[in-house]
Amino acid sequence: MVKIEIVLGDITKCPVDAIVNAANTSLLGGGGVDGAIHRAAGPELLAACRPLHGCATGEAKITPGFRLPAKYVVHTPGPIWQGGQHHELTLLANSYRNSLNLAAEHGCQTVAFPSISTGVYHFPLAMAAEIALRTLRDTAAATAKGVQLIQMVCFDEQTKKAYETALASLLA
Ligand code: AR6
């Protein structure tokens, strides 16, 4: 069975097989975790993203990790929160499921995720945490069976608490 860990930290430092990037649909970089990943990976990452011609919301594409400790970066644009009536819940689940499956298809056993869409995309944190952990647990059991460890890498205490609360209620 997959182990899911909630940790506080910087995802660019994680020595895992794949880290996931909360990207935008251009895949050409941005602020937040996306900017941090591009800075740490080096300009080769942008060069690898250009020929991908973007990515639809909820879908995922993969590149090497270049100067990162991680072997791969899985890029997924999460949904922008628009009040909840624009398929945001389904699209967020799609981002987690498609990212984990793509990493598993590339033989990854350890995968680190940031809190997708809860920064500048303003998805409500508690709901996002619940969707993230339920989708990751179910996907690992159904299709991404080679994945042994999933880390949710939270950048601040409030985010970490939200994921810990969601994990406790998922396991209850
Ligand atoms: N490690 C882990 N988490 C981080 C890091 C880091 N180094 N840096 C920030 N976070 P956001 P979104 C957290 O805004 O809401 C970009 O411009 C951050 O504190 O990065 O999906 C893209 O290009 C928050 O908890 O992503 C898109 O345009 C979480 O990562 C847009 O932002 C997500 O915040 C995507 O917005």
PDB file of C-alpha atoms and ligand atoms in Angstrom:
ATOM      1  CA  MET A   1       0.000   0.000   0.000  1.00  0.00           C
ATOM      2  CA  VAL A   2       1.182   3.525  -0.756  1.00  0.00           C
ATOM      3  CA  LYS A   3       2.456   5.695   2.078  1.00  0.00           C
ATOM      4  CA  ILE A   4       1.241   9.301   2.057  1.00  0.00           C
ATOM      5  CA  GLU A   5       3.317  11.804   4.064  1.00  0.00           C
ATOM      6  CA  ILE A   6       2.553  15.443   4.807  1.00  0.00           C
ATOM      7  CA  VAL A   7       5.770  17.456   5.125  1.00  0.00           C
ATOM      8  CA  LEU A   8       6.753  21.100   5.506  1.00  0.00           C
ATOM      9  CA  GLY A   9       9.380  22.206   3.013  1.00  0.00           C
ATOM     10  CA  ASP A  10      10.556  23.327  -0.380  1.00  0.00           C
ATOM     11  CA  ILE A  11       9.638  20.899  -3.156  1.00  0.00           C
ATOM     12  CA  THR A  12      12.666  21.925  -5.238  1.00  0.00           C
ATOM     13  CA  LYS A  13      14.885  20.244  -2.611  1.00  0.00           C
ATOM     14  CA  CYS A  14      13.071  16.888  -2.583  1.00  0.00           C
ATOM     15  CA  PRO A  15      15.215  13.899  -3.613  1.00  0.00           C
ATOM     16  CA  VAL A  16      12.332  11.931  -5.130  1.00  0.00           C
ATOM     17  CA  ASP A  17      11.802  10.330  -8.536  1.00  0.00           C
ATOM     18  CA  ALA A  18       9.318  13.031  -9.608  1.00  0.00           C
ATOM     19  CA  ILE A  19       8.100  16.350  -8.317  1.00  0.00           C
ATOM     20  CA  VAL A  20       4.847  17.857  -9.556  1.00  0.00           C
ATOM     21  CA  ASN A  21       4.669  21.480 -10.688  1.00  0.00           C
ATOM     22  CA  ALA A  22       1.509  23.574 -10.155  1.00  0.00           C
ATOM     23  CA  ALA A  23       1.926  25.144 -13.586  1.00  0.00           C
ATOM     24  CA  ASN A  24      -0.265  27.250 -15.860  1.00  0.00           C
ATOM     25  CA  THR A  25      -1.594  26.165 -19.254  1.00  0.00           C
ATOM     26  CA  SER A  26       1.315  27.776 -21.126  1.00  0.00           C
ATOM     27  CA  LEU A  27       3.893  25.584 -19.295  1.00  0.00           C
ATOM     28  CA  LEU A  28       6.296  28.489 -19.775  1.00  0.00           C
ATOM     29  CA  GLY A  29       6.825  29.287 -16.095  1.00  0.00           C
ATOM     30  CA  GLY A  30       5.305  31.759 -13.672  1.00  0.00           C
ATOM     31  CA  GLY A  31       5.451  32.684  -9.990  1.00  0.00           C
ATOM     32  CA  GLY A  32       4.927  30.592  -6.851  1.00  0.00           C
ATOM     33  CA  VAL A  33       6.090  26.998  -6.902  1.00  0.00           C
ATOM     34  CA  ASP A  34       6.321  27.095 -10.721  1.00  0.00           C
ATOM     35  CA  GLY A  35       8.859  29.923 -10.597  1.00  0.00           C
ATOM     36  CA  ALA A  36      10.840  28.189  -7.847  1.00  0.00           C
ATOM     37  CA  ILE A  37      11.003  24.935  -9.845  1.00  0.00           C
ATOM     38  CA  HIS A  38      12.153  26.689 -13.034  1.00  0.00           C
ATOM     39  CA  ARG A  39      14.824  28.633 -11.109  1.00  0.00           C
ATOM     40  CA  ALA A  40      16.165  25.508  -9.425  1.00  0.00           C
ATOM     41  CA  ALA A  41      16.015  23.288 -12.528  1.00  0.00           C
ATOM     42  CA  GLY A  42      17.793  25.829 -14.738  1.00  0.00           C
ATOM     43  CA  PRO A  43      16.992  27.151 -18.222  1.00  0.00           C
ATOM     44  CA  GLU A  44      16.978  23.637 -19.701  1.00  0.00           C
ATOM     45  CA  LEU A  45      13.554  23.164 -18.115  1.00  0.00           C
ATOM     46  CA  LEU A  46      11.972  26.016 -20.069  1.00  0.00           C
ATOM     47  CA  ALA A  47      13.654  24.724 -23.237  1.00  0.00           C
ATOM     48  CA  ALA A  48      12.095  21.296 -22.604  1.00  0.00           C
ATOM     49  CA  CYS A  49       8.654  22.816 -21.937  1.00  0.00           C
ATOM     50  CA  ARG A  50       8.474  24.951 -25.114  1.00  0.00           C
ATOM     51  CA  PRO A  51       7.990  22.049 -27.562  1.00  0.00           C
ATOM     52  CA  LEU A  52       5.175  20.647 -25.370  1.00  0.00           C
ATOM     53  CA  HIS A  53       2.902  23.490 -26.589  1.00  0.00           C
ATOM     54  CA  GLY A  54       1.146  23.988 -23.269  1.00  0.00           C
ATOM     55  CA  CYS A  55      -1.179  21.719 -21.331  1.00  0.00           C
ATOM     56  CA  ALA A  56      -4.930  21.788 -20.657  1.00  0.00           C
ATOM     57  CA  THR A  57      -6.188  22.330 -17.118  1.00  0.00           C
ATOM     58  CA  GLY A  58      -6.271  19.014 -15.233  1.00  0.00           C
ATOM     59  CA  GLU A  59      -3.959  17.263 -17.719  1.00  0.00           C
ATOM     60  CA  ALA A  60      -0.253  16.546 -17.114  1.00  0.00           C
ATOM     61  CA  LYS A  61       3.004  16.507 -19.098  1.00  0.00           C
ATOM     62  CA  ILE A  62       6.469  15.309 -18.040  1.00  0.00           C
ATOM     63  CA  THR A  63      10.029  16.578 -18.513  1.00  0.00           C
ATOM     64  CA  PRO A  64      13.407  15.712 -16.995  1.00  0.00           C
ATOM     65  CA  GLY A  65      14.329  17.464 -13.733  1.00  0.00           C
ATOM     66  CA  PHE A  66      17.650  18.821 -15.057  1.00  0.00           C
ATOM     67  CA  ARG A  67      19.483  20.496 -12.109  1.00  0.00           C
ATOM     68  CA  LEU A  68      16.862  19.388  -9.555  1.00  0.00           C
ATOM     69  CA  PRO A  69      17.489  16.429  -7.260  1.00  0.00           C
ATOM     70  CA  ALA A  70      14.293  14.921  -8.743  1.00  0.00           C
ATOM     71  CA  LYS A  71      14.646  12.890 -11.944  1.00  0.00           C
ATOM     72  CA  TYR A  72      11.399  14.205 -13.476  1.00  0.00           C
ATOM     73  CA  VAL A  73       9.044  17.176 -13.257  1.00  0.00           C
ATOM     74  CA  VAL A  74       5.368  16.484 -13.941  1.00  0.00           C
ATOM     75  CA  HIS A  75       3.664  19.730 -14.972  1.00  0.00           C
ATOM     76  CA  THR A  76      -0.055  20.171 -14.340  1.00  0.00           C
ATOM     77  CA  PRO A  77      -2.176  23.312 -14.489  1.00  0.00           C
ATOM     78  CA  GLY A  78      -4.752  23.138 -11.715  1.00  0.00           C
ATOM     79  CA  PRO A  79      -8.059  25.007 -11.992  1.00  0.00           C
ATOM     80  CA  ILE A  80      -8.472  28.684 -11.160  1.00  0.00           C
ATOM     81  CA  TRP A  81     -11.168  28.949  -8.434  1.00  0.00           C
ATOM     82  CA  GLN A  82     -14.226  30.703  -9.861  1.00  0.00           C
ATOM     83  CA  GLY A  83     -16.759  29.919  -7.129  1.00  0.00           C
ATOM     84  CA  GLY A  84     -17.000  26.153  -7.537  1.00  0.00           C
ATOM     85  CA  GLN A  85     -19.550  25.913 -10.352  1.00  0.00           C
ATOM     86  CA  HIS A  86     -17.025  25.678 -13.192  1.00  0.00           C
ATOM     87  CA  HIS A  87     -15.889  22.053 -12.759  1.00  0.00           C
ATOM     88  CA  GLU A  88     -13.110  23.142 -10.387  1.00  0.00           C
ATOM     89  CA  LEU A  89     -13.485  20.098  -8.079  1.00  0.00           C
ATOM     90  CA  THR A  90     -13.307  17.614 -10.962  1.00  0.00           C
ATOM     91  CA  LEU A  91     -10.434  19.471 -12.623  1.00  0.00           C
ATOM     92  CA  LEU A  92      -8.389  19.502  -9.399  1.00  0.00           C
ATOM     93  CA  ALA A  93      -8.911  15.744  -8.973  1.00  0.00           C
ATOM     94  CA  ASN A  94      -7.887  15.295 -12.633  1.00  0.00           C
ATOM     95  CA  SER A  95      -4.607  17.146 -11.981  1.00  0.00           C
ATOM     96  CA  TYR A  96      -3.684  14.825  -9.102  1.00  0.00           C
ATOM     97  CA  ARG A  97      -4.809  11.631 -10.871  1.00  0.00           C
ATOM     98  CA  ASN A  98      -3.190  12.395 -14.227  1.00  0.00           C
ATOM     99  CA  SER A  99       0.064  13.550 -12.589  1.00  0.00           C
ATOM    100  CA  LEU A 100       0.393  10.439 -10.436  1.00  0.00           C
ATOM    101  CA  ASN A 101      -0.429   8.112 -13.332  1.00  0.00           C
ATOM    102  CA  LEU A 102       2.095   9.830 -15.618  1.00  0.00           C
ATOM    103  CA  ALA A 103       4.826   9.533 -12.962  1.00  0.00           C
ATOM    104  CA  ALA A 104       3.950   5.845 -12.453  1.00  0.00           C
ATOM    105  CA  GLU A 105       4.120   5.226 -16.227  1.00  0.00           C
ATOM    106  CA  HIS A 106       7.701   6.517 -16.079  1.00  0.00           C
ATOM    107  CA  GLY A 107       8.613   4.065 -13.325  1.00  0.00           C
ATOM    108  CA  CYS A 108       8.558   6.569 -10.451  1.00  0.00           C
ATOM    109  CA  GLN A 109       8.250   5.081  -6.972  1.00  0.00           C
ATOM    110  CA  THR A 110       8.486   8.327  -4.996  1.00  0.00           C
ATOM    111  CA  VAL A 111       6.485  11.410  -5.988  1.00  0.00           C
ATOM    112  CA  ALA A 112       6.195  14.821  -4.297  1.00  0.00           C
ATOM    113  CA  PHE A 113       3.220  17.151  -4.820  1.00  0.00           C
ATOM    114  CA  PRO A 114       2.721  20.812  -3.893  1.00  0.00           C
ATOM    115  CA  SER A 115      -0.688  22.094  -2.854  1.00  0.00           C
ATOM    116  CA  ILE A 116      -2.019  22.602  -6.386  1.00  0.00           C
ATOM    117  CA  SER A 117      -4.324  25.618  -6.998  1.00  0.00           C
ATOM    118  CA  THR A 118      -4.353  26.886  -3.387  1.00  0.00           C
ATOM    119  CA  GLY A 119      -1.931  29.783  -4.038  1.00  0.00           C
ATOM    120  CA  VAL A 120      -2.709  32.422  -6.654  1.00  0.00           C
ATOM    121  CA  TYR A 121      -5.460  30.185  -8.094  1.00  0.00           C
ATOM    122  CA  HIS A 122      -7.360  30.550  -4.740  1.00  0.00           C
ATOM    123  CA  PHE A 123      -8.948  27.098  -4.480  1.00  0.00           C
ATOM    124  CA  PRO A 124     -10.308  26.829  -0.872  1.00  0.00           C
ATOM    125  CA  LEU A 125      -7.606  25.036   1.117  1.00  0.00           C
ATOM    126  CA  ALA A 126      -9.621  22.528   3.177  1.00  0.00           C
ATOM    127  CA  MET A 127     -11.570  21.336   0.145  1.00  0.00           C
ATOM    128  CA  ALA A 128      -8.428  21.142  -1.987  1.00  0.00           C
ATOM    129  CA  ALA A 129      -6.656  19.056   0.670  1.00  0.00           C
ATOM    130  CA  GLU A 130      -9.534  16.601   0.877  1.00  0.00           C
ATOM    131  CA  ILE A 131      -9.715  16.197  -2.930  1.00  0.00           C
ATOM    132  CA  ALA A 132      -5.918  15.845  -3.216  1.00  0.00           C
ATOM    133  CA  LEU A 133      -5.507  13.101  -0.633  1.00  0.00           C
ATOM    134  CA  ARG A 134      -8.595  11.105  -1.629  1.00  0.00           C
ATOM    135  CA  THR A 135      -7.626  11.214  -5.310  1.00  0.00           C
ATOM    136  CA  LEU A 136      -4.002  10.245  -4.624  1.00  0.00           C
ATOM    137  CA  ARG A 137      -4.979   7.333  -2.368  1.00  0.00           C
ATOM    138  CA  ASP A 138      -7.554   6.025  -4.865  1.00  0.00           C
ATOM    139  CA  THR A 139      -5.271   6.458  -7.897  1.00  0.00           C
ATOM    140  CA  ALA A 140      -2.375   4.697  -6.172  1.00  0.00           C
ATOM    141  CA  ALA A 141      -4.649   1.760  -5.395  1.00  0.00           C
ATOM    142  CA  ALA A 142      -6.266   1.609  -8.841  1.00  0.00           C
ATOM    143  CA  THR A 143      -3.665   2.426 -11.482  1.00  0.00           C
ATOM    144  CA  ALA A 144      -0.416   3.905 -10.121  1.00  0.00           C
ATOM    145  CA  LYS A 145       0.455   0.722  -8.271  1.00  0.00           C
ATOM    146  CA  GLY A 146       4.247   1.067  -8.509  1.00  0.00           C
ATOM    147  CA  VAL A 147       4.246   4.280  -6.485  1.00  0.00           C
ATOM    148  CA  GLN A 148       5.356   3.558  -2.924  1.00  0.00           C
ATOM    149  CA  LEU A 149       5.663   7.003  -1.366  1.00  0.00           C
ATOM    150  CA  ILE A 150       3.720  10.209  -1.984  1.00  0.00           C
ATOM    151  CA  GLN A 151       4.831  13.368  -0.203  1.00  0.00           C
ATOM    152  CA  MET A 152       2.536  16.386   0.062  1.00  0.00           C
ATOM    153  CA  VAL A 153       5.083  19.175   0.410  1.00  0.00           C
ATOM    154  CA  CYS A 154       3.516  22.153   2.187  1.00  0.00           C
ATOM    155  CA  PHE A 155       5.237  25.514   2.106  1.00  0.00           C
ATOM    156  CA  ASP A 156       3.623  26.945   5.271  1.00  0.00           C
ATOM    157  CA  GLU A 157       2.163  25.674   8.554  1.00  0.00           C
ATOM    158  CA  GLN A 158      -1.449  26.562   7.667  1.00  0.00           C
ATOM    159  CA  THR A 159      -1.272  24.427   4.529  1.00  0.00           C
ATOM    160  CA  LYS A 160       0.386  21.567   6.423  1.00  0.00           C
ATOM    161  CA  LYS A 161      -2.367  21.642   9.083  1.00  0.00           C
ATOM    162  CA  ALA A 162      -5.090  21.540   6.422  1.00  0.00           C
ATOM    163  CA  TYR A 163      -3.548  18.447   4.809  1.00  0.00           C
ATOM    164  CA  GLU A 164      -3.027  16.754   8.196  1.00  0.00           C
ATOM    165  CA  THR A 165      -6.695  17.352   9.055  1.00  0.00           C
ATOM    166  CA  ALA A 166      -7.804  16.001   5.675  1.00  0.00           C
ATOM    167  CA  LEU A 167      -5.575  12.917   6.032  1.00  0.00           C
ATOM    168  CA  ALA A 168      -6.947  12.192   9.506  1.00  0.00           C
ATOM    169  CA  SER A 169     -10.545  12.323   8.267  1.00  0.00           C
ATOM    170  CA  LEU A 170      -9.689  10.205   5.216  1.00  0.00           C
ATOM    171  CA  LEU A 171      -8.226   7.507   7.478  1.00  0.00           C
ATOM    172  CA  ALA A 172     -11.068   7.698  10.049  1.00  0.00           C
TER     173      ALA A 172
HETATM  174  N1  AR6 B   1       7.707  24.257  -2.494  1.00  0.00           N
HETATM  175  C1  AR6 B   1       6.488  23.811  -2.148  1.00  0.00           C
HETATM  176  N2  AR6 B   1       5.366  24.589  -2.216  1.00  0.00           N
HETATM  177  C2  AR6 B   1       5.524  25.860  -2.648  1.00  0.00           C
HETATM  178  C3  AR6 B   1       6.775  26.397  -3.037  1.00  0.00           C
HETATM  179  C4  AR6 B   1       7.910  25.532  -2.948  1.00  0.00           C
HETATM  180  N3  AR6 B   1       9.133  25.930  -3.308  1.00  0.00           N
HETATM  181  N4  AR6 B   1       6.576  27.688  -3.428  1.00  0.00           N
HETATM  182  C5  AR6 B   1       5.261  27.965  -3.259  1.00  0.00           C
HETATM  183  N5  AR6 B   1       4.628  26.865  -2.794  1.00  0.00           N
HETATM  184  P1  AR6 B   1       1.016  28.602  -6.390  1.00  0.00           P
HETATM  185  P2  AR6 B   1      -1.393  27.730  -7.919  1.00  0.00           P
HETATM  186  C6  AR6 B   1       3.201  26.670  -2.453  1.00  0.00           C
HETATM  187  O1  AR6 B   1       0.507  29.999  -6.385  1.00  0.00           O
HETATM  188  O2  AR6 B   1      -2.304  28.266  -6.898  1.00  0.00           O
HETATM  189  C7  AR6 B   1       2.092  30.219 -10.895  1.00  0.00           C
HETATM  190  O3  AR6 B   1       2.379  31.526 -11.282  1.00  0.00           O
HETATM  191  C8  AR6 B   1       2.353  27.883  -2.208  1.00  0.00           C
HETATM  192  O4  AR6 B   1       2.623  28.432  -0.906  1.00  0.00           O
HETATM  193  O5  AR6 B   1       2.441  28.359  -6.702  1.00  0.00           O
HETATM  194  O6  AR6 B   1      -1.648  26.356  -8.482  1.00  0.00           O
HETATM  195  C9  AR6 B   1       1.794  29.301 -12.099  1.00  0.00           C
HETATM  196  O7  AR6 B   1       2.563  29.648 -13.225  1.00  0.00           O
HETATM  197  C10 AR6 B   1       0.951  27.276  -2.295  1.00  0.00           C
HETATM  198  O8  AR6 B   1       0.629  26.592  -1.069  1.00  0.00           O
HETATM  199  O9  AR6 B   1       0.166  27.678  -7.470  1.00  0.00           O
HETATM  200  C11 AR6 B   1       0.334  29.531 -12.320  1.00  0.00           C
HETATM  201  O10 AR6 B   1       0.103  30.690 -13.108  1.00  0.00           O
HETATM  202  C12 AR6 B   1       1.135  26.212  -3.401  1.00  0.00           C
HETATM  203  O11 AR6 B   1       2.548  26.035  -3.546  1.00  0.00           O
HETATM  204  C13 AR6 B   1      -0.218  29.750 -10.938  1.00  0.00           C
HETATM  205  O12 AR6 B   1       0.879  30.232 -10.146  1.00  0.00           O
HETATM  206  C14 AR6 B   1       0.526  26.579  -4.742  1.00  0.00           C
HETATM  207  O13 AR6 B   1       0.643  27.973  -4.966  1.00  0.00           O
HETATM  208  C15 AR6 B   1      -0.723  28.462 -10.315  1.00  0.00           C
HETATM  209  O14 AR6 B   1      -1.355  28.772  -9.104  1.00  0.00           O
END
